[in-house]
Amino acid sequence: MSLRPTLETRKARPTMEGAGVHLHRAFGFQDPTELDPFLLFDDFRNERPEDFIRGFPWHPHRGIETITYVLSGTVEHGDSLGNTGRLGAGDVQWMTAGSGILHQEMPQGNANGQMHGFQLWANLPASLKMTAPRYQDVQGKDIPEIIDDDGTSVKVIIGSFWGKSGPVDGIAADPQYLDIFVPAGKRKTFKIDTYRRAFAYIFDGSGKFLDASTPQGVLLEKEYKGEELNIRDLSGNRTLVRFGTGDEITVQAGPNGIRFLLISGAPLQEPVAWHGPIVMNTQAELQQAMRDLRNGTFIKPAH
């Protein structure tokens, strides 16, 4: 077995999208090879309704799949196929934009006005860029959760893990998407297919990931003067950890435990031509998509 090295840790950066939604972006719109087949990851956590209530009005997508996971609050959605739905806490939505879709996503806070969720963009291979659009909404109660003897819990959203399979399937990138909590002070090892790119996104608690090159681990904490290590709560820190190659990771939880998403997928290794919500393989395909938007032929008839 080989421990995956930690290539990089970085904080998600604040940005604004849609009609004025304040969110944090862990990656996206930079180097598409970095975490191929994944293109973008957003954390839309907010305490103030005025920072998210205007939502994401009607906009196009082509050439990608989006996976939305809601932790608190709700998201109302509708699309050009006539689909409508409401995602609540714990629910997941998978959308294959394929040949083209127009949709809107309108968040609502919970009883305390809080909203929290994640959106991941997965690239489609050239052979499926123009596939028919599809939607799948999955309720939280249908997502298997495994609780280990030491209190570690894993929600299997996509893929298979510890003998359970997630309810979302058919995604071209064939990702594994896990929501993991490791209790205070526990050390836990998780297997990852050697041929997949992988990252973790820490959104609550604190801890460290052990690294083969630095066995003491890459600390996700703040070190104070002297010998004392004060591991601070990372609930507002939004830390991305990008891993190198190997077939496992090991995490050491801090005094309040650590909760993170562990996401991996097989790289496509294809050229990327990207403009906003449209991701194709060539500039010619991208320009055709723009022409389709202008002349009203973006949405293709169902076969």
Coordinates of N, CA and C in Angstrom, one line a residue, residues 17-156:
E17 N -21.3 34.8 -7.7 CA -21.8 34.2 -8.9 C -23.3 34.4 -9.0
G18 N -23.9 34.0 -10.1 CA -25.4 34.2 -10.3 C -25.8 35.6 -10.2
A19 N -26.9 35.9 -9.5 CA -27.4 37.3 -9.4 C -26.9 38.0 -8.1
G20 N -25.7 37.5 -7.6 CA -25.1 38.1 -6.4 C -25.0 37.2 -5.2
V21 N -24.7 35.9 -5.5 CA -24.6 34.9 -4.5 C -23.1 34.9 -4.0
H22 N -22.9 35.1 -2.7 CA -21.6 35.1 -2.1 C -21.3 33.6 -1.8
L23 N -20.1 33.1 -2.3 CA -19.7 31.7 -2.1 C -18.2 31.7 -2.0
H24 N -17.7 30.5 -1.8 CA -16.2 30.3 -1.8 C -15.9 29.2 -2.8
R25 N -14.9 29.5 -3.6 CA -14.5 28.5 -4.7 C -13.2 27.9 -4.3
A26 N -13.2 26.5 -4.2 CA -12.0 25.8 -3.9 C -11.1 25.7 -5.2
F27 N -11.7 25.5 -6.3 CA -11.0 25.5 -7.6 C -11.9 25.7 -8.7
G28 N -11.4 26.2 -9.9 CA -12.2 26.4 -11.0 C -11.8 27.6 -11.9
F29 N -12.0 27.5 -13.2 CA -11.6 28.5 -14.1 C -10.1 28.8 -14.1
Q30 N -9.3 27.8 -13.8 CA -7.8 28.0 -13.9 C -7.3 26.9 -14.7
D31 N -6.5 26.0 -14.1 CA -5.9 24.9 -14.8 C -6.8 23.6 -14.8
P32 N -7.5 23.3 -15.9 CA -8.4 22.2 -15.9 C -7.8 20.8 -15.8
T33 N -6.4 20.8 -16.0 CA -5.8 19.5 -15.8 C -5.4 19.1 -14.4
E34 N -5.5 20.1 -13.5 CA -5.1 20.0 -12.1 C -5.8 18.8 -11.4
L35 N -7.2 18.8 -11.5 CA -8.0 17.8 -10.9 C -8.9 17.1 -11.9
D36 N -8.5 17.1 -13.1 CA -9.2 16.3 -14.2 C -9.6 15.0 -13.6
P37 N -10.9 14.6 -13.7 CA -12.0 15.1 -14.6 C -12.9 16.3 -14.0
F38 N -12.4 16.8 -12.8 CA -13.2 17.8 -12.2 C -12.8 19.2 -12.6
L39 N -13.7 20.1 -12.8 CA -13.5 21.4 -13.3 C -13.6 22.5 -12.3
L40 N -14.5 22.3 -11.3 CA -14.9 23.4 -10.4 C -15.5 22.8 -9.2
F41 N -15.3 23.5 -8.0 CA -15.9 23.1 -6.8 C -16.2 24.4 -6.0
D42 N -17.5 24.6 -5.7 CA -18.0 25.7 -4.9 C -18.6 25.3 -3.6
D43 N -18.4 26.1 -2.6 CA -19.0 25.9 -1.3 C -19.9 27.1 -1.0
F44 N -21.2 26.9 -1.1 CA -22.1 28.1 -0.9 C -22.7 28.0 0.5
R45 N -21.9 28.4 1.5 CA -22.3 28.5 2.9 C -22.5 29.9 3.2
N46 N -23.6 30.2 3.8 CA -23.9 31.6 4.1 C -24.9 31.7 5.3
E47 N -24.7 32.7 6.1 CA -25.5 33.0 7.2 C -26.6 34.1 7.0
R48 N -26.4 34.8 5.9 CA -27.2 36.0 5.7 C -28.0 35.8 4.4
P49 N -29.4 35.7 4.5 CA -30.2 35.5 3.3 C -29.9 36.5 2.2
E50 N -29.6 37.7 2.5 CA -29.4 38.7 1.5 C -28.1 38.4 0.6
D51 N -27.3 37.5 1.1 CA -26.1 37.2 0.4 C -26.3 36.0 -0.6
F52 N -27.5 35.4 -0.6 CA -27.7 34.3 -1.5 C -29.1 34.2 -2.1
I53 N -30.1 35.0 -1.6 CA -31.5 34.8 -1.9 C -31.8 35.1 -3.4
R54 N -30.9 35.9 -4.0 CA -31.2 36.2 -5.5 C -30.8 35.1 -6.4
G55 N -30.0 34.1 -5.8 CA -29.8 32.8 -6.5 C -29.1 32.9 -7.8
F56 N -29.4 31.8 -8.6 CA -28.8 31.6 -9.9 C -29.9 31.5 -10.9
P57 N -30.3 32.7 -11.5 CA -31.4 32.7 -12.5 C -31.0 31.9 -13.7
W58 N -32.0 31.8 -14.7 CA -31.8 31.0 -15.8 C -30.4 31.2 -16.5
H59 N -29.7 30.1 -16.7 CA -28.4 30.2 -17.4 C -28.2 28.8 -18.1
P60 N -27.3 28.8 -19.1 CA -27.0 27.6 -19.9 C -25.9 26.8 -19.4
H61 N -25.9 25.5 -19.7 CA -24.7 24.6 -19.5 C -24.6 23.7 -20.7
R62 N -23.4 23.4 -21.1 CA -23.2 22.3 -22.1 C -21.9 21.7 -21.9
G63 N -21.8 20.3 -22.1 CA -20.6 19.6 -22.0 C -20.1 19.2 -20.7
I64 N -20.9 19.3 -19.6 CA -20.5 19.0 -18.3 C -21.6 18.3 -17.5
E65 N -21.3 17.8 -16.3 CA -22.3 17.3 -15.4 C -22.0 18.1 -14.1
T66 N -23.1 18.4 -13.4 CA -23.0 19.1 -12.1 C -23.6 18.2 -11.0
I67 N -22.9 18.2 -9.8 CA -23.4 17.4 -8.7 C -23.6 18.4 -7.5
T68 N -24.8 18.6 -7.1 CA -25.1 19.5 -6.0 C -25.5 18.8 -4.8
Y69 N -24.9 19.1 -3.6 CA -25.1 18.4 -2.4 C -25.5 19.5 -1.3
V70 N -26.7 19.4 -0.8 CA -27.2 20.4 0.2 C -27.1 19.9 1.6
L71 N -26.5 20.7 2.5 CA -26.4 20.4 3.9 C -27.5 21.0 4.7
S72 N -27.8 22.3 4.4 CA -28.9 23.0 5.1 C -29.5 24.0 4.2
G73 N -30.8 24.3 4.5 CA -31.6 25.1 3.6 C -32.1 24.3 2.5
T74 N -32.6 25.0 1.4 CA -33.2 24.3 0.3 C -32.8 25.0 -1.0
V75 N -32.9 24.3 -2.1 CA -32.6 24.8 -3.4 C -33.8 24.4 -4.3
E76 N -34.5 25.4 -4.8 CA -35.5 25.2 -5.8 C -34.9 25.2 -7.2
H77 N -35.3 24.3 -8.1 CA -34.6 24.3 -9.4 C -35.7 24.0 -10.5
G78 N -35.4 24.5 -11.7 CA -36.2 24.2 -12.8 C -35.4 24.2 -14.0
D79 N -35.8 23.6 -15.1 CA -34.9 23.5 -16.3 C -35.8 23.6 -17.6
S80 N -35.1 23.6 -18.7 CA -35.7 23.7 -20.0 C -36.3 22.4 -20.5
L81 N -36.1 21.3 -19.8 CA -36.8 20.1 -20.0 C -38.1 20.0 -19.4
G82 N -38.4 21.0 -18.5 CA -39.7 21.0 -17.8 C -39.6 20.4 -16.4
N83 N -38.4 20.0 -16.0 CA -38.2 19.4 -14.7 C -38.2 20.6 -13.6
T84 N -38.8 20.3 -12.5 CA -38.8 21.2 -11.3 C -38.6 20.3 -10.1
G85 N -38.0 20.9 -9.1 CA -37.8 20.1 -7.9 C -37.3 21.0 -6.7
R86 N -37.1 20.4 -5.6 CA -36.7 21.1 -4.4 C -35.7 20.2 -3.7
L87 N -34.5 20.7 -3.5 CA -33.5 19.9 -2.8 C -33.5 20.4 -1.3
G88 N -33.6 19.5 -0.4 CA -33.5 19.9 1.0 C -32.2 19.4 1.7
A89 N -32.1 19.6 3.0 CA -30.9 19.2 3.7 C -30.6 17.7 3.5
G90 N -29.4 17.4 3.1 CA -29.0 16.0 2.8 C -29.2 15.5 1.4
D91 N -30.0 16.2 0.6 CA -30.3 15.8 -0.7 C -29.2 16.1 -1.7
V92 N -29.2 15.3 -2.8 CA -28.2 15.5 -3.9 C -29.0 15.6 -5.2
Q93 N -28.4 16.4 -6.1 CA -28.9 16.5 -7.5 C -27.8 16.3 -8.5
W94 N -28.0 15.4 -9.4 CA -27.0 15.2 -10.5 C -27.7 15.7 -11.8
M95 N -27.0 16.6 -12.5 CA -27.5 17.1 -13.8 C -26.5 16.8 -14.9
T96 N -26.9 16.2 -15.9 CA -26.0 16.0 -17.1 C -26.5 17.1 -18.1
A97 N -25.6 18.1 -18.3 CA -26.0 19.1 -19.3 C -26.0 18.6 -20.7
G98 N -24.9 17.8 -21.0 CA -24.8 17.2 -22.3 C -24.9 18.3 -23.4
S99 N -25.8 18.0 -24.4 CA -25.9 18.9 -25.6 C -26.4 20.3 -25.3
G100 N -27.0 20.5 -24.1 CA -27.4 21.8 -23.7 C -28.6 21.8 -22.9
I101 N -28.6 22.6 -21.8 CA -29.7 22.8 -20.9 C -29.7 24.2 -20.4
L102 N -30.9 24.7 -20.2 CA -31.1 26.0 -19.4 C -31.7 25.7 -18.1
H103 N -31.2 26.2 -17.0 CA -31.8 25.9 -15.7 C -31.6 27.1 -14.8
Q104 N -32.3 27.0 -13.7 CA -32.1 28.0 -12.6 C -32.1 27.3 -11.3
E105 N -31.4 27.9 -10.3 CA -31.2 27.3 -9.0 C -31.4 28.4 -8.0
M106 N -32.4 28.3 -7.2 CA -32.8 29.4 -6.3 C -32.8 28.9 -4.8
P107 N -31.7 29.3 -4.1 CA -31.6 28.8 -2.7 C -32.5 29.6 -1.7
Q108 N -32.9 28.8 -0.7 CA -33.6 29.4 0.5 C -33.0 28.9 1.7
G109 N -32.9 29.8 2.7 CA -32.3 29.5 4.0 C -33.2 28.6 4.8
N110 N -32.6 28.0 5.9 CA -33.4 27.2 6.8 C -34.1 28.1 7.8
A111 N -34.6 27.6 8.9 CA -35.4 28.4 9.8 C -34.6 29.5 10.4
N112 N -33.3 29.4 10.5 CA -32.4 30.4 11.0 C -31.8 31.3 9.9
G113 N -32.2 31.1 8.7 CA -31.7 31.9 7.6 C -30.4 31.4 7.0
Q114 N -30.0 30.2 7.4 CA -28.7 29.7 6.9 C -28.8 28.8 5.7
M115 N -27.8 28.9 4.8 CA -27.8 28.0 3.6 C -26.4 27.4 3.5
H116 N -26.3 26.1 3.2 CA -25.0 25.5 3.0 C -25.2 24.3 2.0
G117 N -24.3 24.3 1.1 CA -24.2 23.2 0.1 C -23.0 23.3 -0.7
F118 N -22.8 22.4 -1.6 CA -21.6 22.3 -2.5 C -22.1 22.0 -3.9
Q119 N -21.3 22.5 -4.9 CA -21.5 22.1 -6.2 C -20.2 21.8 -6.9
L120 N -20.2 20.6 -7.5 CA -19.0 20.1 -8.2 C -19.3 19.9 -9.7
W121 N -18.4 20.4 -10.5 CA -18.6 20.2 -12.0 C -17.6 19.1 -12.4
A122 N -18.2 18.1 -13.1 CA -17.4 17.0 -13.7 C -17.5 17.2 -15.2
N123 N -16.3 17.0 -15.9 CA -16.2 17.2 -17.3 C -16.9 15.9 -18.0
L124 N -17.4 16.1 -19.2 CA -17.8 15.0 -20.0 C -16.8 14.7 -21.1
P125 N -16.5 13.5 -21.4 CA -15.6 13.1 -22.5 C -16.2 13.6 -23.8
A126 N -15.3 13.7 -24.8 CA -15.7 14.2 -26.1 C -16.8 13.3 -26.7
S127 N -16.8 12.0 -26.4 CA -17.9 11.1 -27.0 C -19.2 11.4 -26.4
L128 N -19.3 12.1 -25.2 CA -20.6 12.4 -24.6 C -20.9 13.8 -24.5
K129 N -20.1 14.7 -25.0 CA -20.4 16.2 -24.9 C -21.8 16.5 -25.4
M130 N -22.3 15.9 -26.4 CA -23.6 16.2 -27.0 C -24.7 15.1 -26.7
T131 N -24.5 14.4 -25.6 CA -25.5 13.5 -25.1 C -26.8 14.2 -24.7
A132 N -27.9 13.5 -24.6 CA -29.1 14.1 -24.2 C -29.0 14.5 -22.7
P133 N -29.5 15.7 -22.4 CA -29.5 16.2 -21.0 C -30.4 15.2 -20.1
R134 N -29.9 15.1 -18.8 CA -30.7 14.3 -17.8 C -30.6 15.0 -16.4
Y135 N -31.6 14.6 -15.6 CA -31.6 15.1 -14.3 C -31.9 13.9 -13.3
Q136 N -31.3 13.9 -12.1 CA -31.6 13.0 -11.1 C -31.5 13.6 -9.8
D137 N -32.6 13.6 -9.0 CA -32.7 14.1 -7.7 C -32.7 12.9 -6.7
V138 N -31.9 13.0 -5.7 CA -31.8 11.9 -4.7 C -32.0 12.5 -3.3
Q139 N -32.9 11.8 -2.6 CA -33.2 12.3 -1.2 C -32.2 11.8 -0.3
G140 N -31.9 12.6 0.8 CA -30.9 12.2 1.8 C -31.1 10.9 2.4
K141 N -32.4 10.5 2.6 CA -32.7 9.2 3.2 C -32.3 8.0 2.4
D142 N -32.0 8.2 1.1 CA -31.6 7.2 0.2 C -30.1 7.0 0.1
I143 N -29.4 7.9 0.8 CA -27.9 7.9 0.7 C -27.4 7.0 1.9
P144 N -26.7 5.9 1.6 CA -26.3 5.0 2.6 C -25.2 5.7 3.5
E145 N -25.3 5.5 4.8 CA -24.3 5.9 5.8 C -23.7 4.8 6.5
I146 N -22.4 4.7 6.6 CA -21.8 3.6 7.3 C -21.1 4.2 8.5
I147 N -21.4 3.5 9.7 CA -20.7 4.0 10.9 C -19.8 2.9 11.4
D148 N -18.5 3.2 11.5 CA -17.6 2.2 11.9 C -17.5 2.1 13.4
D149 N -16.8 1.1 13.9 CA -16.8 0.8 15.4 C -16.2 2.0 16.2
D150 N -15.3 2.8 15.6 CA -14.7 3.9 16.3 C -15.5 5.2 16.2
G151 N -16.7 5.1 15.5 CA -17.5 6.3 15.4 C -17.3 7.0 14.1
T152 N -16.4 6.6 13.3 CA -16.2 7.2 12.0 C -17.5 6.9 11.1
S153 N -18.0 8.0 10.5 CA -19.1 7.8 9.6 C -18.8 8.2 8.2
V154 N -19.3 7.5 7.2 CA -19.1 7.8 5.8 C -20.5 7.7 5.1
K155 N -20.9 8.8 4.5 CA -22.0 8.8 3.6 C -21.5 8.6 2.2
V156 N -22.0 7.6 1.5 CA -21.6 7.2 0.2 C -22.6 7.8 -0.8

